[in-house]
Amino acid sequence: MAKILSQNLQPLGAGDLIDRSIRLYRQNFWTLLWIASPPILVATLLALGWTALISSITPNKTAYSYDDSFYLQFLSILGNFFIWFAECVATLIVMGGASRNFVRHLLWFEPLNFRETYLNVWKRLPSLFFASVILVLILAFVGVPILYFGATFAALAIILSAALAQFSIILGVIVGIILSIAVLLGTLFVFFLLASRFAYVPQIILVEGQGVFSSIGRSFSLASGNVKRFAALFVFTILATYSALAILYVPLGWFAYLNGVEIFSFDGDTIPMWYIIANQLISQASLIFLSPIWMLGLSLLYVDERVRHEGYDIELLAARNLGEIPPLPTQYMNPLQPALSNKTVIDKVTKPVPQKSDHSMLGLN
């Protein structure tokens, strides 16, 4: 068992992280699908209901003025934004519960379980909710300016390449490509540098039993040097999502085009309701199938960071054979975080208790 545990907790590179996530996803496909489905299904129903409500207010194009159309489109975008926000928060909450179940899988080889995941979520729901809201707000309000500055620098690069093209087209094209790639990579690096600092907050709340703000500080201290692996996981998930969307969107687009639907029209009145609903279902279905990879990847990344910085593999092995680290008196500070905090959820599995022996661990009387 110790050998299996040590093999599962070896330091992971970016490729190993993605490979391990996919392998665990294949081994627990249906369970992970059930775990990831509830928040996305609820968000899908809300989005479809909101779209149907907006469409029912405007049954035909002559029934409202241009101003009415603008306000209705604004309400549609605003409602979809709040639904997206709630979906992100709910997904982070579920991710926290799944991370504790995942660590129990490493510690006692328990199977990943839908009931245990949502039981973990229920026990720490207030902390998970407030932490997830804070994370989404921070990433939204800081990520948008980063993307804005990136777009500004990209525009300057295009202007510079256009000016150089007046003297030499080849030189303008080469400079434009180099500057565009540099701006893109720089913008993504700054964004991932920020986002990676908050990557472990749900896991820390559930696994280590810490509060909201202490878990944010703990995530900052733990997430040093994980930008490349975090970015690789993010890029892989995005590419996989859009690949799945393309497989489903292309037949839908051809079918709509053959039936006279102007799919690239900016006028929402020309797009039928069945096409809008099909779009929603395809996008949300792809999230259901691919969000478990992101969920597993972040949990693996959290465990890997603790293995690299804190010897978490040794701590898990000790906790598995000797029990959890006993609490210290309040006047002392424990330098070690618990392998799996007992104050988060009352464990139903009986931990192995070391048998009394006439000899000490070193074989001495």
XYZ file of C-alpha atoms in Angstrom:
365
model
C 0.000 0.000 0.000
C 2.820 2.385 0.860
C 4.417 1.716 -2.506
C 1.133 2.427 -4.339
C 0.628 5.628 -2.363
C 4.144 6.856 -3.115
C 3.675 6.125 -6.822
C 0.413 8.101 -6.880
C 2.051 11.100 -5.222
C 5.143 11.534 -7.361
C 5.807 15.139 -8.531
C 3.934 15.836 -11.761
C 4.941 17.867 -14.781
C 2.403 19.564 -17.054
C 2.052 16.525 -19.321
C 1.860 14.127 -16.370
C -0.812 16.316 -14.771
C -3.033 16.218 -17.858
C -2.375 12.495 -18.422
C -3.247 11.607 -14.799
C -6.407 13.743 -14.947
C -7.609 12.007 -18.116
C -6.790 8.577 -16.683
C -8.771 9.249 -13.488
C -11.573 10.704 -15.586
C -11.797 7.526 -17.669
C -11.742 5.311 -14.558
C -14.524 7.277 -12.823
C -16.399 8.599 -15.867
C -20.015 8.185 -14.755
C -19.397 9.204 -11.144
C -17.600 12.394 -12.187
C -20.346 13.106 -14.693
C -22.964 12.898 -11.945
C -20.872 15.079 -9.644
C -20.379 17.821 -12.245
C -23.934 17.749 -13.663
C -26.178 19.440 -11.015
C -24.822 23.036 -11.149
C -24.525 22.990 -14.930
C -27.992 21.482 -15.445
C -29.577 24.087 -13.160
C -27.722 26.880 -14.985
C -28.879 25.451 -18.326
C -32.524 25.431 -17.233
C -32.233 28.997 -15.921
C -30.593 30.198 -19.134
C -33.233 28.529 -21.304
C -36.012 29.922 -19.129
C -34.557 33.425 -19.264
C -34.159 33.234 -23.049
C -37.735 32.011 -23.453
C -38.984 34.821 -21.193
C -37.202 37.505 -23.215
C -38.461 35.994 -26.456
C -42.045 35.839 -25.197
C -41.989 39.588 -24.501
C -41.175 40.299 -28.173
C -43.376 38.011 -30.292
C -42.834 39.980 -33.504
C -40.503 42.656 -34.732
C -43.160 45.371 -35.196
C -44.407 45.109 -31.623
C -41.611 47.194 -30.105
C -39.385 50.122 -30.955
C -35.618 50.272 -31.349
C -35.199 51.435 -27.724
C -37.305 48.547 -26.491
C -35.166 46.140 -28.500
C -31.991 47.604 -26.987
C -33.296 47.259 -23.426
C -34.487 43.720 -24.027
C -31.086 42.717 -25.412
C -29.451 44.378 -22.426
C -31.703 42.414 -20.050
C -30.880 39.218 -21.927
C -27.126 39.812 -21.614
C -27.436 40.863 -17.951
C -29.492 37.811 -17.044
C -27.110 35.457 -18.821
C -24.195 37.117 -17.018
C -25.739 36.474 -13.589
C -26.547 32.897 -14.567
C -22.929 32.416 -15.711
C -21.707 33.948 -12.428
C -23.892 31.586 -10.378
C -22.710 28.627 -12.457
C -19.042 29.485 -11.826
C -19.661 29.834 -8.083
C -21.551 26.535 -7.908
C -18.844 24.740 -9.891
C -16.132 25.982 -7.505
C -18.224 24.844 -4.537
C -18.615 21.351 -5.984
C -14.903 21.318 -6.826
C -14.092 21.807 -3.141
C -16.248 18.874 -2.065
C -14.764 16.673 -4.777
C -11.213 17.553 -3.689
C -11.794 16.167 -0.192
C -13.269 13.012 -1.638
C -10.234 12.796 -3.933
C -7.770 13.056 -1.015
C -9.709 10.335 0.806
C -9.272 8.284 -2.355
C -5.508 8.749 -2.069
C -5.451 8.203 1.686
C -7.735 5.176 2.124
C -8.337 4.239 -1.532
C -12.027 5.080 -1.232
C -13.885 5.355 -4.543
C -14.963 8.771 -5.736
C -18.563 9.112 -4.641
C -21.431 11.488 -5.499
C -23.005 11.335 -2.039
C -19.771 11.968 -0.143
C -18.867 14.876 -2.408
C -22.136 16.712 -1.785
C -22.067 15.804 1.905
C -18.674 17.523 2.105
C -20.145 20.530 0.293
C -23.099 20.725 2.679
C -20.907 20.674 5.799
C -18.817 23.660 4.647
C -21.325 25.367 2.347
C -21.140 28.923 3.856
C -17.340 29.068 3.672
C -17.275 27.561 0.188
C -19.966 29.954 -1.023
C -18.297 33.141 0.211
C -14.859 32.015 -0.956
C -16.174 31.114 -4.413
C -17.993 34.458 -4.764
C -14.814 36.316 -3.796
C -12.724 34.326 -6.270
C -15.083 34.861 -9.209
C -15.364 38.594 -8.460
C -11.590 39.009 -8.158
C -10.865 37.104 -11.361
C -13.611 38.982 -13.233
C -12.669 42.499 -12.091
C -8.929 41.947 -12.438
C -9.002 39.721 -15.496
C -11.026 42.186 -17.580
C -8.441 45.029 -17.214
C -5.659 42.564 -18.051
C -7.460 41.556 -21.237
C -8.184 45.225 -21.997
C -4.503 46.180 -21.752
C -3.614 43.129 -23.821
C -6.054 44.225 -26.530
C -4.597 47.759 -26.397
C -1.055 46.489 -26.910
C -2.283 44.207 -29.692
C -3.821 47.220 -31.444
C -0.537 49.120 -31.102
C 1.306 46.129 -32.575
C -1.061 46.109 -35.563
C -0.546 49.849 -36.102
C 3.233 49.438 -35.934
C 3.206 46.496 -38.363
C 0.963 48.472 -40.756
C 3.416 51.396 -40.647
C 6.343 49.077 -41.369
C 4.402 47.453 -44.205
C 4.528 50.731 -46.086
C 8.291 50.245 -46.410
C 8.379 46.452 -46.607
C 5.369 44.154 -46.573
C 7.423 41.144 -45.485
C 9.005 43.083 -42.610
C 5.584 44.386 -41.516
C 4.076 40.893 -41.527
C 7.007 39.373 -39.594
C 7.037 42.149 -36.973
C 3.233 41.962 -36.665
C 3.277 38.210 -36.071
C 6.101 38.412 -33.515
C 4.508 41.284 -31.600
C 1.070 39.649 -31.653
C 2.439 36.391 -30.252
C 4.448 38.294 -27.612
C 1.386 40.324 -26.547
C -0.788 37.201 -26.401
C 1.733 35.227 -24.343
C 2.402 38.194 -22.043
C -1.312 38.788 -21.410
C -1.969 35.120 -20.711
C 1.057 34.882 -18.410
C -0.097 37.842 -16.305
C -3.626 36.436 -16.096
C -2.459 32.936 -15.170
C 0.002 34.378 -12.668
C -2.934 35.998 -10.890
C -5.447 33.171 -11.294
C -3.023 30.476 -10.139
C -2.650 32.219 -6.762
C -6.320 31.495 -6.005
C -6.436 28.007 -7.520
C -6.401 26.044 -4.249
C -8.890 27.948 -2.078
C -11.789 25.401 -2.303
C -9.385 22.503 -1.734
C -7.806 24.150 1.310
C -11.203 24.859 2.892
C -12.309 21.232 2.582
C -9.045 19.341 3.016
C -7.306 21.493 5.636
C -10.431 22.869 7.323
C -9.393 26.532 7.140
C -11.606 29.601 6.899
C -12.239 31.816 3.887
C -9.517 34.432 4.259
C -6.943 32.106 5.783
C -7.461 29.730 2.845
C -6.824 32.590 0.395
C -3.554 33.446 2.158
C -2.616 29.778 2.288
C -3.313 29.412 -1.448
C -1.036 32.368 -2.194
C 1.829 30.818 -0.223
C 1.305 27.357 -1.721
C 0.935 28.357 -5.379
C 4.503 29.438 -6.090
C 5.933 28.087 -9.334
C 2.741 26.500 -10.661
C 1.979 29.004 -13.444
C 3.121 26.773 -16.327
C 1.240 23.698 -15.151
C -1.872 25.723 -14.305
C -1.767 27.387 -17.733
C -1.225 24.024 -19.471
C -4.246 22.546 -17.692
C -6.367 25.599 -18.538
C -5.329 25.688 -22.203
C -5.886 21.935 -22.590
C -9.378 22.186 -21.070
C -10.288 25.151 -23.286
C -9.022 23.416 -26.430
C -10.827 20.212 -25.517
C -14.027 22.172 -24.838
C -13.928 23.987 -28.165
C -13.039 20.761 -29.989
C -16.115 19.112 -28.516
C -18.186 22.176 -29.383
C -16.920 22.117 -32.976
C -17.911 18.463 -33.384
C -21.454 19.288 -32.314
C -21.768 22.831 -33.669
C -20.764 22.058 -37.263
C -23.699 19.677 -37.959
C -26.064 22.074 -36.186
C -24.758 25.025 -38.222
C -25.144 23.169 -41.523
C -28.661 22.065 -40.603
C -29.612 25.621 -39.639
C -28.053 27.043 -42.814
C -29.935 24.569 -45.026
C -33.154 25.629 -43.309
C -32.535 29.316 -44.001
C -31.358 30.393 -40.541
C -28.995 33.385 -40.566
C -26.688 32.078 -37.854
C -24.239 35.004 -38.130
C -26.934 37.667 -37.934
C -26.751 40.291 -35.178
C -30.533 40.599 -35.218
C -31.869 38.194 -32.617
C -35.325 38.213 -34.188
C -34.092 36.323 -37.247
C -32.770 33.390 -35.186
C -35.458 30.824 -34.261
C -35.922 29.618 -30.696
C -35.019 26.005 -31.518
C -31.556 27.094 -32.686
C -30.960 29.156 -29.514
C -32.019 26.214 -27.330
C -29.791 23.802 -29.287
C -26.840 26.162 -28.849
C -27.413 26.320 -25.102
C -27.729 22.561 -24.778
C -24.556 21.875 -26.762
C -22.435 24.382 -24.832
C -23.651 23.163 -21.441
C -23.315 19.490 -22.410
C -19.685 20.069 -23.332
C -19.107 21.667 -19.908
C -20.653 18.655 -18.167
C -18.327 16.296 -20.013
C -15.144 18.358 -19.630
C -15.398 20.172 -16.282
C -14.420 16.969 -14.378
C -11.003 17.160 -16.077
C -10.558 20.671 -14.691
C -11.830 19.487 -11.301
C -9.421 16.545 -11.160
C -6.538 18.586 -12.544
C -6.789 21.262 -9.843
C -7.065 18.636 -7.100
C -3.988 16.861 -8.473
C -2.176 20.186 -8.736
C -3.023 20.986 -5.095
C -1.743 17.614 -3.891
C 1.355 17.947 -6.083
C 2.195 21.384 -4.627
C 1.970 19.984 -1.105
C 4.154 17.032 -2.109
C 6.783 19.401 -3.535
C 6.783 21.951 -0.722
C 5.680 20.039 2.384
C 6.348 16.327 1.886
C 2.623 15.652 1.656
C 3.225 12.068 0.489
C 4.993 11.273 3.755
C 2.291 13.076 5.730
C -0.489 11.127 4.000
C 1.349 7.861 4.627
C 1.806 8.759 8.310
C -1.843 9.793 8.643
C -2.937 6.575 7.013
C -0.930 4.374 9.397
C -0.677 6.476 12.580
C -3.769 8.670 12.471
C -4.101 12.442 12.154
C -1.661 14.901 13.762
C -3.033 15.642 17.270
C -4.051 19.273 17.879
C -1.523 21.439 19.679
C -2.396 23.821 22.522
C -3.515 27.264 21.373
C -0.281 28.931 22.496
C 1.696 26.871 19.986
C 1.677 27.110 16.197
C 1.690 23.884 14.228
C 4.027 24.273 11.206
C 2.305 21.356 9.438
C -1.148 21.472 7.872
C -3.326 18.379 8.456
C -3.278 15.685 5.827
C -7.075 15.653 6.027
C -8.755 17.870 8.581
C -11.203 16.100 10.874
C -13.141 19.265 11.692
C -14.380 19.641 8.117
C -16.536 16.529 7.909
C -16.886 13.710 10.422
C -15.187 10.769 8.786
C -17.313 7.669 8.526
C -14.395 5.418 7.678
C -12.545 3.974 10.632
C -8.935 4.947 10.423
C -6.353 2.237 11.003
C -5.114 2.364 14.570
C -1.569 1.234 15.231
C -1.432 -1.967 17.231
C 0.241 -1.922 20.606
C 3.475 -3.797 20.691
C 6.133 -4.672 23.200
C 8.657 -2.941 20.989
C 8.995 0.628 19.848
C 9.017 1.714 16.219
C 12.805 1.386 16.201
C 12.677 -2.164 17.525
C 13.863 -1.153 21.019
C 12.263 -2.296 24.257
